[in-house]
């Protein structure tokens, strides 16, 4: 994840990997147990990005989050959700093998 400008990009560091998220958006974590948190953010490209212990860095889950606030990357027991450009809530379920679906 790259920064677009200082005004809208905030650094987020997880497990030593630094990426950039939209500052005004909520980011979240999910605790998989054993000290392994998975971090979810809306990146500066408005895709959902995640990092976890041993991930080697931030990885895109794709999607396209709405630029309107409030919004964010909302982790839950099965995956992550965000409000899409159509203002509907969209979900992507772990283990990330399927794409995005309306929640």
XYZ file of C-alpha atoms in Angstrom:
103
model
C 0.000 0.000 0.000
C 1.359 3.394 -0.938
C 0.538 6.813 0.443
C -1.311 9.251 -1.827
C -0.880 12.404 0.243
C -0.141 13.298 3.821
C -3.686 14.647 4.273
C -5.562 11.415 3.591
C -3.038 8.621 4.184
C -2.119 7.383 7.648
C 0.537 4.753 8.271
C -0.607 1.504 9.862
C 2.033 -0.917 11.113
C 1.263 -4.562 11.845
C 3.953 -7.136 12.637
C 6.612 -4.747 11.309
C 4.842 -4.188 7.947
C 3.818 -0.584 7.308
C 1.045 0.272 4.882
C -1.181 3.295 4.374
C -4.883 3.593 5.067
C -7.477 6.325 4.620
C -7.151 8.326 7.846
C -10.847 8.976 8.452
C -11.843 5.342 7.956
C -12.156 2.701 10.656
C -9.755 -0.204 10.613
C -10.176 -3.380 12.601
C -8.546 -6.574 13.754
C -9.673 -10.134 14.185
C -8.073 -12.355 16.836
C -7.407 -15.831 15.447
C -5.934 -16.903 18.808
C -2.396 -17.718 19.802
C -1.365 -14.076 19.594
C -2.236 -13.818 15.908
C -4.265 -10.735 15.036
C -5.253 -10.066 11.447
C -5.431 -6.355 10.574
C -7.883 -4.949 7.985
C -7.782 -1.435 6.507
C -9.166 0.531 3.577
C -6.054 1.395 1.594
C -5.441 4.618 -0.282
C -6.648 2.841 -3.445
C -9.931 2.146 -1.583
C -9.349 -1.603 -1.695
C -9.368 -3.694 1.484
C -5.894 -4.705 2.633
C -4.898 -7.119 5.378
C -1.786 -8.277 7.219
C -1.238 -11.079 9.715
C 1.589 -12.745 11.577
C 3.963 -14.202 8.981
C 2.179 -12.596 5.994
C 5.323 -10.940 4.666
C 3.464 -7.639 4.259
C 0.099 -6.182 3.374
C -2.081 -8.057 0.849
C -5.065 -6.761 -1.116
C -8.455 -8.440 -0.860
C -9.670 -6.230 -3.689
C -13.096 -4.705 -3.578
C -13.829 -1.009 -3.867
C -14.902 0.811 -0.725
C -17.090 3.883 -0.842
C -15.176 7.122 -0.451
C -17.958 8.532 1.740
C -17.531 8.579 5.501
C -18.207 6.913 7.781
C -16.723 3.756 6.328
C -13.992 1.290 7.063
C -12.873 -2.313 7.054
C -15.013 -4.174 9.575
C -13.677 -7.571 10.665
C -16.066 -10.224 11.922
C -15.838 -13.954 12.729
C -16.180 -15.063 9.092
C -14.309 -12.278 7.311
C -14.400 -8.564 6.563
C -17.034 -6.074 5.378
C -17.081 -2.556 3.924
C -19.580 -0.214 2.340
C -19.087 -0.339 -1.419
C -19.403 2.395 -4.018
C -23.121 1.537 -4.302
C -23.424 2.240 -0.508
C -24.428 -1.387 0.152
C -22.545 -3.446 2.720
C -20.238 -5.957 1.012
C -18.545 -8.973 2.668
C -15.676 -11.262 1.854
C -15.357 -14.471 3.850
C -12.258 -16.249 5.097
C -10.408 -18.242 3.678
C -10.657 -15.554 0.940
C -11.196 -18.072 -1.862
C -14.487 -16.499 -2.955
C -15.013 -12.910 -4.029
C -17.077 -10.135 -2.528
C -20.820 -10.554 -1.950
C -23.573 -8.299 -0.657
C -24.092 -8.939 3.040
